[in-house]
Amino acid sequence: MRLTIVAVMLLGCARQPPPASVPQTLHIGVLPDESRGMLEKRYLPLVAYLERSTGVACKLVLHDSYEQLQTAFENGGVDLAWLGGYTFVKLDRSHQAFPLVSRDRDMRFTSYYLTRADEPATQLAEFRGKRFAFGSRLSTSGHLMPRYFMLQSGIQPERFFRSVVYSGAHDATAMAVRDSEVDLGVANGPIIESMFASGRVSKNEIRILEETPPYVDYVWACQSDLPADLRTQLRDAFLDLSEADPQHADILDSLLAGYFIPVHRNDFDALQTIVDRIDAEGTR
């Protein structure tokens, strides 16, 4: 009997997974939804803040496409990532990405349809037979949700427009509209607002034709095997950012955020249903 008990205890111990170790360097990836220079300007202050908050060395790792970021996360080359809802849903399904926080605006996010300022059309329906641009194929705000809303209204993009292209980034879509490379494009609303505010584009050059209904989008997510204590530290560091602190306010402003909120997997259930529907239709 004693031998049996000891054997069972040893077997149980053998089956326990080893405790997760804290990485020497936390590799942080972000969606390449703007130019590389803008990404560095937007995220490097946050990376420095997270390093101070956690005591773990942090490094910003930039990728050339959404697909590269997704692959890097799947291969363990990225520990913490700023993901769109579409990419998060895919990574959660393939690799159990662990959601931490979203910005205050991300639970009711919107996209803008953009056209040139001198375009006389006032409705999306008037652009039949024109040239259209999405952002990245894996972008929630630059592809998935605009496509979903168009399909809901009876518009199949590849049949409705003369041509459909993927610019790869939200600022690239705005520039393509401005430069008359396309007649209409759809992009992340807050990024377009920031481009207007900074003068990167002018309202004399492009204008907002329509705004989509709201949907759930961006999330900071980490590898599920990061130590629980580190996950908690990271989450709390985001939640501690406050506009009342001037240094924090600068970081929040760069991130187009007022504050951060904790999120959970079930916050993305409705988005998961939409991803499944769009993927099943084979319209990517």
PDB file of C-alpha atoms in Angstrom:
ATOM      1  CA  MET A   1       0.000   0.000   0.000  1.00  0.00           C
ATOM      2  CA  ARG A   2       2.782   2.393   0.953  1.00  0.00           C
ATOM      3  CA  LEU A   3       4.654   1.655  -2.252  1.00  0.00           C
ATOM      4  CA  THR A   4       1.496   2.311  -4.248  1.00  0.00           C
ATOM      5  CA  ILE A   5       0.954   5.666  -2.548  1.00  0.00           C
ATOM      6  CA  VAL A   6       4.569   6.692  -3.124  1.00  0.00           C
ATOM      7  CA  ALA A   7       4.338   5.668  -6.778  1.00  0.00           C
ATOM      8  CA  VAL A   8       1.156   7.677  -7.276  1.00  0.00           C
ATOM      9  CA  MET A   9       2.744  10.699  -5.587  1.00  0.00           C
ATOM     10  CA  LEU A  10       5.820  10.459  -7.789  1.00  0.00           C
ATOM     11  CA  LEU A  11       3.675  10.108 -10.909  1.00  0.00           C
ATOM     12  CA  GLY A  12       1.672  13.149  -9.902  1.00  0.00           C
ATOM     13  CA  CYS A  13       4.850  15.143  -9.367  1.00  0.00           C
ATOM     14  CA  ALA A  14       6.219  14.033 -12.724  1.00  0.00           C
ATOM     15  CA  ARG A  15       3.120  15.291 -14.495  1.00  0.00           C
ATOM     16  CA  GLN A  16       3.341  18.800 -13.049  1.00  0.00           C
ATOM     17  CA  PRO A  17       4.585  21.254 -15.709  1.00  0.00           C
ATOM     18  CA  PRO A  18       7.750  23.144 -14.785  1.00  0.00           C
ATOM     19  CA  PRO A  19       7.109  26.669 -13.492  1.00  0.00           C
ATOM     20  CA  ALA A  20       7.211  29.303 -16.217  1.00  0.00           C
ATOM     21  CA  SER A  21      10.354  31.408 -16.164  1.00  0.00           C
ATOM     22  CA  VAL A  22      10.529  35.168 -16.645  1.00  0.00           C
ATOM     23  CA  PRO A  23      12.165  35.954 -20.011  1.00  0.00           C
ATOM     24  CA  GLN A  24      15.438  37.888 -19.890  1.00  0.00           C
ATOM     25  CA  THR A  25      13.993  40.272 -22.476  1.00  0.00           C
ATOM     26  CA  LEU A  26      10.324  40.847 -23.138  1.00  0.00           C
ATOM     27  CA  HIS A  27       9.855  41.148 -26.905  1.00  0.00           C
ATOM     28  CA  ILE A  28       6.950  43.454 -27.734  1.00  0.00           C
ATOM     29  CA  GLY A  29       5.298  43.415 -31.146  1.00  0.00           C
ATOM     30  CA  VAL A  30       2.730  45.829 -32.566  1.00  0.00           C
ATOM     31  CA  LEU A  31       0.549  45.789 -35.625  1.00  0.00           C
ATOM     32  CA  PRO A  32       2.367  47.442 -38.535  1.00  0.00           C
ATOM     33  CA  ASP A  33      -0.675  49.592 -39.317  1.00  0.00           C
ATOM     34  CA  GLU A  34       1.358  52.773 -39.853  1.00  0.00           C
ATOM     35  CA  SER A  35       4.828  53.665 -41.142  1.00  0.00           C
ATOM     36  CA  ARG A  36       7.816  52.333 -39.191  1.00  0.00           C
ATOM     37  CA  GLY A  37       8.743  55.825 -38.027  1.00  0.00           C
ATOM     38  CA  MET A  38       5.252  56.424 -36.641  1.00  0.00           C
ATOM     39  CA  LEU A  39       5.250  53.045 -34.883  1.00  0.00           C
ATOM     40  CA  GLU A  40       8.515  53.847 -33.110  1.00  0.00           C
ATOM     41  CA  LYS A  41       7.241  57.286 -32.095  1.00  0.00           C
ATOM     42  CA  ARG A  42       3.962  55.817 -30.867  1.00  0.00           C
ATOM     43  CA  TYR A  43       5.240  52.788 -28.911  1.00  0.00           C
ATOM     44  CA  LEU A  44       8.815  53.373 -27.682  1.00  0.00           C
ATOM     45  CA  PRO A  45       7.667  55.515 -24.712  1.00  0.00           C
ATOM     46  CA  LEU A  46       5.334  52.692 -23.662  1.00  0.00           C
ATOM     47  CA  VAL A  47       8.119  50.109 -23.977  1.00  0.00           C
ATOM     48  CA  ALA A  48      10.351  52.186 -21.671  1.00  0.00           C
ATOM     49  CA  TYR A  49       7.484  52.544 -19.190  1.00  0.00           C
ATOM     50  CA  LEU A  50       6.790  48.792 -19.129  1.00  0.00           C
ATOM     51  CA  GLU A  51      10.485  48.105 -18.542  1.00  0.00           C
ATOM     52  CA  ARG A  52      10.470  50.451 -15.543  1.00  0.00           C
ATOM     53  CA  SER A  53       7.220  49.005 -14.212  1.00  0.00           C
ATOM     54  CA  THR A  54       8.141  45.314 -14.465  1.00  0.00           C
ATOM     55  CA  GLY A  55      11.898  45.398 -13.985  1.00  0.00           C
ATOM     56  CA  VAL A  56      12.226  43.217 -17.102  1.00  0.00           C
ATOM     57  CA  ALA A  57      14.179  44.421 -20.136  1.00  0.00           C
ATOM     58  CA  CYS A  58      11.751  45.259 -22.949  1.00  0.00           C
ATOM     59  CA  LYS A  59      12.409  45.491 -26.679  1.00  0.00           C
ATOM     60  CA  LEU A  60      10.117  46.760 -29.443  1.00  0.00           C
ATOM     61  CA  VAL A  61      10.135  44.357 -32.392  1.00  0.00           C
ATOM     62  CA  LEU A  62       8.657  45.692 -35.635  1.00  0.00           C
ATOM     63  CA  HIS A  63       7.337  43.573 -38.498  1.00  0.00           C
ATOM     64  CA  ASP A  64       6.548  44.353 -42.113  1.00  0.00           C
ATOM     65  CA  SER A  65       3.072  42.814 -42.157  1.00  0.00           C
ATOM     66  CA  TYR A  66       0.271  41.572 -39.946  1.00  0.00           C
ATOM     67  CA  GLU A  67       1.083  38.056 -41.129  1.00  0.00           C
ATOM     68  CA  GLN A  68       4.696  38.384 -39.946  1.00  0.00           C
ATOM     69  CA  LEU A  69       3.555  39.552 -36.503  1.00  0.00           C
ATOM     70  CA  GLN A  70       1.118  36.635 -36.273  1.00  0.00           C
ATOM     71  CA  THR A  71       3.846  34.153 -37.234  1.00  0.00           C
ATOM     72  CA  ALA A  72       6.303  35.697 -34.758  1.00  0.00           C
ATOM     73  CA  PHE A  73       3.758  35.342 -31.952  1.00  0.00           C
ATOM     74  CA  GLU A  74       3.014  31.734 -32.909  1.00  0.00           C
ATOM     75  CA  ASN A  75       6.746  30.921 -32.966  1.00  0.00           C
ATOM     76  CA  GLY A  76       7.426  32.569 -29.607  1.00  0.00           C
ATOM     77  CA  GLY A  77       9.406  35.460 -31.072  1.00  0.00           C
ATOM     78  CA  VAL A  78       6.984  37.945 -29.487  1.00  0.00           C
ATOM     79  CA  ASP A  79       5.956  37.808 -25.827  1.00  0.00           C
ATOM     80  CA  LEU A  80       3.510  40.718 -25.716  1.00  0.00           C
ATOM     81  CA  ALA A  81       1.639  42.119 -28.701  1.00  0.00           C
ATOM     82  CA  TRP A  82      -0.729  44.901 -29.693  1.00  0.00           C
ATOM     83  CA  LEU A  83      -3.266  43.049 -31.813  1.00  0.00           C
ATOM     84  CA  GLY A  84      -6.385  43.884 -33.732  1.00  0.00           C
ATOM     85  CA  GLY A  85      -9.427  41.829 -32.807  1.00  0.00           C
ATOM     86  CA  TYR A  86      -9.163  39.777 -36.004  1.00  0.00           C
ATOM     87  CA  THR A  87      -5.532  38.806 -35.344  1.00  0.00           C
ATOM     88  CA  PHE A  88      -6.235  38.153 -31.663  1.00  0.00           C
ATOM     89  CA  VAL A  89      -9.118  35.788 -32.459  1.00  0.00           C
ATOM     90  CA  LYS A  90      -6.888  33.847 -34.843  1.00  0.00           C
ATOM     91  CA  LEU A  91      -3.966  33.706 -32.383  1.00  0.00           C
ATOM     92  CA  ASP A  92      -6.201  32.763 -29.495  1.00  0.00           C
ATOM     93  CA  ARG A  93      -7.542  29.857 -31.508  1.00  0.00           C
ATOM     94  CA  SER A  94      -4.132  28.706 -32.786  1.00  0.00           C
ATOM     95  CA  HIS A  95      -1.928  29.598 -29.839  1.00  0.00           C
ATOM     96  CA  GLN A  96      -4.133  30.582 -26.859  1.00  0.00           C
ATOM     97  CA  ALA A  97      -3.115  34.238 -26.768  1.00  0.00           C
ATOM     98  CA  PHE A  98      -3.881  35.673 -23.329  1.00  0.00           C
ATOM     99  CA  PRO A  99      -5.817  38.999 -23.413  1.00  0.00           C
ATOM    100  CA  LEU A 100      -4.738  41.650 -20.900  1.00  0.00           C
ATOM    101  CA  VAL A 101      -6.190  45.095 -21.625  1.00  0.00           C
ATOM    102  CA  SER A 102      -7.822  47.270 -24.251  1.00  0.00           C
ATOM    103  CA  ARG A 103      -8.128  51.029 -24.539  1.00  0.00           C
ATOM    104  CA  ASP A 104     -11.271  52.751 -23.373  1.00  0.00           C
ATOM    105  CA  ARG A 105     -12.354  53.161 -27.006  1.00  0.00           C
ATOM    106  CA  ASP A 106     -11.718  49.596 -28.212  1.00  0.00           C
ATOM    107  CA  MET A 107     -14.989  48.049 -27.056  1.00  0.00           C
ATOM    108  CA  ARG A 108     -16.872  50.454 -29.379  1.00  0.00           C
ATOM    109  CA  PHE A 109     -14.447  51.038 -32.229  1.00  0.00           C
ATOM    110  CA  THR A 110     -15.307  52.420 -35.673  1.00  0.00           C
ATOM    111  CA  SER A 111     -13.789  52.720 -39.154  1.00  0.00           C
ATOM    112  CA  TYR A 112     -13.982  55.628 -41.585  1.00  0.00           C
ATOM    113  CA  TYR A 113     -14.725  55.455 -45.298  1.00  0.00           C
ATOM    114  CA  LEU A 114     -12.489  58.056 -46.916  1.00  0.00           C
ATOM    115  CA  THR A 115     -12.733  59.832 -50.238  1.00  0.00           C
ATOM    116  CA  ARG A 116     -11.179  62.942 -51.758  1.00  0.00           C
ATOM    117  CA  ALA A 117     -12.437  66.274 -50.504  1.00  0.00           C
ATOM    118  CA  ASP A 118     -13.600  67.268 -53.995  1.00  0.00           C
ATOM    119  CA  GLU A 119     -15.579  64.035 -54.567  1.00  0.00           C
ATOM    120  CA  PRO A 120     -19.275  64.934 -54.999  1.00  0.00           C
ATOM    121  CA  ALA A 121     -20.661  61.550 -53.845  1.00  0.00           C
ATOM    122  CA  THR A 122     -22.212  61.491 -50.378  1.00  0.00           C
ATOM    123  CA  GLN A 123     -23.017  57.776 -49.930  1.00  0.00           C
ATOM    124  CA  LEU A 124     -21.132  54.502 -50.235  1.00  0.00           C
ATOM    125  CA  ALA A 125     -23.733  53.253 -52.723  1.00  0.00           C
ATOM    126  CA  GLU A 126     -22.616  55.923 -55.200  1.00  0.00           C
ATOM    127  CA  PHE A 127     -19.168  54.324 -55.589  1.00  0.00           C
ATOM    128  CA  ARG A 128     -20.286  51.359 -57.676  1.00  0.00           C
ATOM    129  CA  GLY A 129     -17.668  50.691 -60.355  1.00  0.00           C
ATOM    130  CA  LYS A 130     -15.019  52.812 -58.615  1.00  0.00           C
ATOM    131  CA  ARG A 131     -11.596  51.868 -57.173  1.00  0.00           C
ATOM    132  CA  PHE A 132     -11.559  50.782 -53.516  1.00  0.00           C
ATOM    133  CA  ALA A 133      -8.848  50.135 -50.882  1.00  0.00           C
ATOM    134  CA  PHE A 134      -8.861  48.064 -47.703  1.00  0.00           C
ATOM    135  CA  GLY A 135      -5.855  48.161 -45.339  1.00  0.00           C
ATOM    136  CA  SER A 136      -4.274  44.831 -44.393  1.00  0.00           C
ATOM    137  CA  ARG A 137      -6.148  41.584 -45.024  1.00  0.00           C
ATOM    138  CA  LEU A 138      -5.803  40.764 -41.300  1.00  0.00           C
ATOM    139  CA  SER A 139      -6.935  44.210 -40.143  1.00  0.00           C
ATOM    140  CA  THR A 140     -10.153  44.336 -38.132  1.00  0.00           C
ATOM    141  CA  SER A 141     -10.831  48.028 -38.761  1.00  0.00           C
ATOM    142  CA  GLY A 142      -9.262  48.162 -42.214  1.00  0.00           C
ATOM    143  CA  HIS A 143     -10.824  44.996 -43.642  1.00  0.00           C
ATOM    144  CA  LEU A 144     -12.832  42.490 -41.581  1.00  0.00           C
ATOM    145  CA  MET A 145     -15.510  44.716 -40.070  1.00  0.00           C
ATOM    146  CA  PRO A 146     -15.955  47.055 -43.062  1.00  0.00           C
ATOM    147  CA  ARG A 147     -16.338  43.981 -45.266  1.00  0.00           C
ATOM    148  CA  TYR A 148     -18.850  42.509 -42.850  1.00  0.00           C
ATOM    149  CA  PHE A 149     -20.933  45.698 -42.751  1.00  0.00           C
ATOM    150  CA  MET A 150     -20.833  46.016 -46.551  1.00  0.00           C
ATOM    151  CA  LEU A 151     -21.993  42.434 -46.953  1.00  0.00           C
ATOM    152  CA  GLN A 152     -24.789  43.130 -44.467  1.00  0.00           C
ATOM    153  CA  SER A 153     -25.948  45.997 -46.677  1.00  0.00           C
ATOM    154  CA  GLY A 154     -25.818  43.900 -49.855  1.00  0.00           C
ATOM    155  CA  ILE A 155     -22.436  45.089 -51.164  1.00  0.00           C
ATOM    156  CA  GLN A 156     -19.964  42.371 -52.170  1.00  0.00           C
ATOM    157  CA  PRO A 157     -16.776  44.448 -52.614  1.00  0.00           C
ATOM    158  CA  GLU A 158     -15.178  42.413 -55.411  1.00  0.00           C
ATOM    159  CA  ARG A 159     -18.366  42.644 -57.462  1.00  0.00           C
ATOM    160  CA  PHE A 160     -19.467  46.147 -56.500  1.00  0.00           C
ATOM    161  CA  PHE A 161     -16.187  48.031 -57.070  1.00  0.00           C
ATOM    162  CA  ARG A 162     -14.144  48.104 -60.260  1.00  0.00           C
ATOM    163  CA  SER A 163     -11.046  47.090 -58.277  1.00  0.00           C
ATOM    164  CA  VAL A 164     -10.218  46.191 -54.675  1.00  0.00           C
ATOM    165  CA  VAL A 165      -6.665  46.582 -53.351  1.00  0.00           C
ATOM    166  CA  TYR A 166      -5.026  46.109 -49.935  1.00  0.00           C
ATOM    167  CA  SER A 167      -2.777  49.023 -48.954  1.00  0.00           C
ATOM    168  CA  GLY A 168      -1.272  47.206 -45.954  1.00  0.00           C
ATOM    169  CA  ALA A 169      -1.710  50.062 -43.461  1.00  0.00           C
ATOM    170  CA  HIS A 170      -4.235  52.701 -42.426  1.00  0.00           C
ATOM    171  CA  ASP A 171      -2.043  55.702 -43.240  1.00  0.00           C
ATOM    172  CA  ALA A 172      -1.214  54.127 -46.595  1.00  0.00           C
ATOM    173  CA  THR A 173      -4.949  53.918 -47.362  1.00  0.00           C
ATOM    174  CA  ALA A 174      -5.396  57.606 -46.542  1.00  0.00           C
ATOM    175  CA  MET A 175      -2.467  58.518 -48.791  1.00  0.00           C
ATOM    176  CA  ALA A 176      -3.810  56.361 -51.621  1.00  0.00           C
ATOM    177  CA  VAL A 177      -7.112  58.257 -51.443  1.00  0.00           C
ATOM    178  CA  ARG A 178      -5.337  61.605 -51.249  1.00  0.00           C
ATOM    179  CA  ASP A 179      -3.127  60.789 -54.232  1.00  0.00           C
ATOM    180  CA  SER A 180      -6.100  59.583 -56.348  1.00  0.00           C
ATOM    181  CA  GLU A 181      -4.759  56.017 -56.518  1.00  0.00           C
ATOM    182  CA  VAL A 182      -8.200  54.874 -55.349  1.00  0.00           C
ATOM    183  CA  ASP A 183     -11.569  56.591 -55.181  1.00  0.00           C
ATOM    184  CA  LEU A 184     -12.583  55.252 -51.772  1.00  0.00           C
ATOM    185  CA  GLY A 185     -10.798  53.605 -48.860  1.00  0.00           C
ATOM    186  CA  VAL A 186     -11.590  52.411 -45.363  1.00  0.00           C
ATOM    187  CA  ALA A 187      -9.344  52.862 -42.334  1.00  0.00           C
ATOM    188  CA  ASN A 188      -9.031  52.999 -38.553  1.00  0.00           C
ATOM    189  CA  GLY A 189     -10.983  56.043 -37.326  1.00  0.00           C
ATOM    190  CA  PRO A 190      -8.642  57.229 -34.524  1.00  0.00           C
ATOM    191  CA  ILE A 191      -5.552  56.946 -36.738  1.00  0.00           C
ATOM    192  CA  ILE A 192      -7.240  59.088 -39.387  1.00  0.00           C
ATOM    193  CA  GLU A 193      -8.209  61.641 -36.720  1.00  0.00           C
ATOM    194  CA  SER A 194      -4.589  61.718 -35.514  1.00  0.00           C
ATOM    195  CA  MET A 195      -3.410  62.259 -39.097  1.00  0.00           C
ATOM    196  CA  PHE A 196      -5.741  65.226 -39.431  1.00  0.00           C
ATOM    197  CA  ALA A 197      -4.591  66.615 -36.059  1.00  0.00           C
ATOM    198  CA  SER A 198      -0.884  66.308 -36.902  1.00  0.00           C
ATOM    199  CA  GLY A 199      -1.265  67.663 -40.438  1.00  0.00           C
ATOM    200  CA  ARG A 200      -0.099  64.453 -42.113  1.00  0.00           C
ATOM    201  CA  VAL A 201      -3.218  64.790 -44.241  1.00  0.00           C
ATOM    202  CA  SER A 202      -5.568  67.726 -44.624  1.00  0.00           C
ATOM    203  CA  LYS A 203      -9.346  67.888 -44.624  1.00  0.00           C
ATOM    204  CA  ASN A 204      -8.868  69.937 -47.786  1.00  0.00           C
ATOM    205  CA  GLU A 205      -7.451  66.763 -49.374  1.00  0.00           C
ATOM    206  CA  ILE A 206      -9.626  63.941 -48.032  1.00  0.00           C
ATOM    207  CA  ARG A 207     -12.886  63.732 -46.131  1.00  0.00           C
ATOM    208  CA  ILE A 208     -14.846  61.175 -44.143  1.00  0.00           C
ATOM    209  CA  LEU A 209     -17.697  59.856 -46.253  1.00  0.00           C
ATOM    210  CA  GLU A 210     -19.244  57.510 -43.666  1.00  0.00           C
ATOM    211  CA  GLU A 211     -18.490  55.893 -40.310  1.00  0.00           C
ATOM    212  CA  THR A 212     -19.175  52.222 -39.595  1.00  0.00           C
ATOM    213  CA  PRO A 213     -21.300  50.962 -36.699  1.00  0.00           C
ATOM    214  CA  PRO A 214     -19.228  50.193 -33.555  1.00  0.00           C
ATOM    215  CA  TYR A 215     -17.516  46.866 -32.879  1.00  0.00           C
ATOM    216  CA  VAL A 216     -14.874  45.316 -30.571  1.00  0.00           C
ATOM    217  CA  ASP A 217     -11.310  45.666 -31.786  1.00  0.00           C
ATOM    218  CA  TYR A 218      -7.818  46.131 -30.343  1.00  0.00           C
ATOM    219  CA  VAL A 219      -6.223  44.297 -27.395  1.00  0.00           C
ATOM    220  CA  TRP A 220      -2.842  43.891 -25.734  1.00  0.00           C
ATOM    221  CA  ALA A 221      -2.272  40.144 -25.420  1.00  0.00           C
ATOM    222  CA  CYS A 222       0.630  38.008 -24.248  1.00  0.00           C
ATOM    223  CA  GLN A 223       1.833  34.452 -24.520  1.00  0.00           C
ATOM    224  CA  SER A 224      -0.257  32.196 -22.285  1.00  0.00           C
ATOM    225  CA  ASP A 225       2.879  30.609 -20.791  1.00  0.00           C
ATOM    226  CA  LEU A 226       4.266  33.861 -19.392  1.00  0.00           C
ATOM    227  CA  PRO A 227       4.474  33.611 -15.591  1.00  0.00           C
ATOM    228  CA  ALA A 228       1.198  34.643 -13.958  1.00  0.00           C
ATOM    229  CA  ASP A 229       2.967  37.250 -11.825  1.00  0.00           C
ATOM    230  CA  LEU A 230       4.436  38.906 -14.909  1.00  0.00           C
ATOM    231  CA  ARG A 231       1.071  38.895 -16.663  1.00  0.00           C
ATOM    232  CA  THR A 232      -0.388  40.632 -13.630  1.00  0.00           C
ATOM    233  CA  GLN A 233       2.445  43.174 -13.575  1.00  0.00           C
ATOM    234  CA  LEU A 234       1.910  43.978 -17.237  1.00  0.00           C
ATOM    235  CA  ARG A 235      -1.843  44.317 -16.841  1.00  0.00           C
ATOM    236  CA  ASP A 236      -1.475  46.536 -13.788  1.00  0.00           C
ATOM    237  CA  ALA A 237       1.110  48.725 -15.527  1.00  0.00           C
ATOM    238  CA  PHE A 238      -1.405  49.484 -18.269  1.00  0.00           C
ATOM    239  CA  LEU A 239      -4.228  50.038 -15.784  1.00  0.00           C
ATOM    240  CA  ASP A 240      -2.051  52.419 -13.745  1.00  0.00           C
ATOM    241  CA  LEU A 241      -1.562  54.802 -16.684  1.00  0.00           C
ATOM    242  CA  SER A 242      -3.412  57.991 -15.793  1.00  0.00           C
ATOM    243  CA  GLU A 243      -3.924  61.269 -17.611  1.00  0.00           C
ATOM    244  CA  ALA A 244      -3.426  62.987 -14.242  1.00  0.00           C
ATOM    245  CA  ASP A 245       0.290  62.141 -14.476  1.00  0.00           C
ATOM    246  CA  PRO A 246       1.975  64.301 -17.183  1.00  0.00           C
ATOM    247  CA  GLN A 247       4.374  61.513 -18.209  1.00  0.00           C
ATOM    248  CA  HIS A 248       1.540  59.010 -18.385  1.00  0.00           C
ATOM    249  CA  ALA A 249      -0.571  61.495 -20.332  1.00  0.00           C
ATOM    250  CA  ASP A 250       2.091  61.680 -23.039  1.00  0.00           C
ATOM    251  CA  ILE A 251       2.154  57.879 -23.318  1.00  0.00           C
ATOM    252  CA  LEU A 252      -1.636  57.657 -23.459  1.00  0.00           C
ATOM    253  CA  ASP A 253      -1.773  60.406 -26.060  1.00  0.00           C
ATOM    254  CA  SER A 254       0.736  58.525 -28.240  1.00  0.00           C
ATOM    255  CA  LEU A 255      -1.400  55.392 -27.923  1.00  0.00           C
ATOM    256  CA  LEU A 256      -4.610  57.313 -28.794  1.00  0.00           C
ATOM    257  CA  ALA A 257      -6.017  56.229 -25.428  1.00  0.00           C
ATOM    258  CA  GLY A 258      -7.732  57.870 -22.499  1.00  0.00           C
ATOM    259  CA  TYR A 259      -7.113  54.887 -20.222  1.00  0.00           C
ATOM    260  CA  PHE A 260      -6.995  51.083 -20.308  1.00  0.00           C
ATOM    261  CA  ILE A 261      -9.530  48.505 -19.138  1.00  0.00           C
ATOM    262  CA  PRO A 262      -9.088  44.775 -18.330  1.00  0.00           C
ATOM    263  CA  VAL A 263     -10.556  42.402 -20.927  1.00  0.00           C
ATOM    264  CA  HIS A 264     -11.339  38.691 -21.187  1.00  0.00           C
ATOM    265  CA  ARG A 265     -11.699  36.166 -23.987  1.00  0.00           C
ATOM    266  CA  ASN A 266     -15.501  36.301 -23.950  1.00  0.00           C
ATOM    267  CA  ASP A 267     -15.373  39.999 -24.872  1.00  0.00           C
ATOM    268  CA  PHE A 268     -14.419  38.771 -28.350  1.00  0.00           C
ATOM    269  CA  ASP A 269     -17.116  36.087 -28.776  1.00  0.00           C
ATOM    270  CA  ALA A 270     -19.214  38.156 -31.207  1.00  0.00           C
ATOM    271  CA  LEU A 271     -16.114  38.992 -33.235  1.00  0.00           C
ATOM    272  CA  GLN A 272     -15.204  35.299 -33.358  1.00  0.00           C
ATOM    273  CA  THR A 273     -18.589  34.570 -34.940  1.00  0.00           C
ATOM    274  CA  ILE A 274     -17.995  37.241 -37.597  1.00  0.00           C
ATOM    275  CA  VAL A 275     -14.478  35.945 -38.320  1.00  0.00           C
ATOM    276  CA  ASP A 276     -15.861  32.443 -38.823  1.00  0.00           C
ATOM    277  CA  ARG A 277     -18.565  33.743 -41.158  1.00  0.00           C
ATOM    278  CA  ILE A 278     -16.205  35.829 -43.297  1.00  0.00           C
ATOM    279  CA  ASP A 279     -13.585  33.071 -43.479  1.00  0.00           C
ATOM    280  CA  ALA A 280     -16.234  30.502 -44.422  1.00  0.00           C
ATOM    281  CA  GLU A 281     -17.328  32.672 -47.345  1.00  0.00           C
ATOM    282  CA  GLY A 282     -13.782  32.675 -48.677  1.00  0.00           C
ATOM    283  CA  THR A 283     -13.883  36.414 -49.357  1.00  0.00           C
ATOM    284  CA  ARG A 284     -10.449  37.222 -47.882  1.00  0.00           C
TER     285      ARG A 284
END
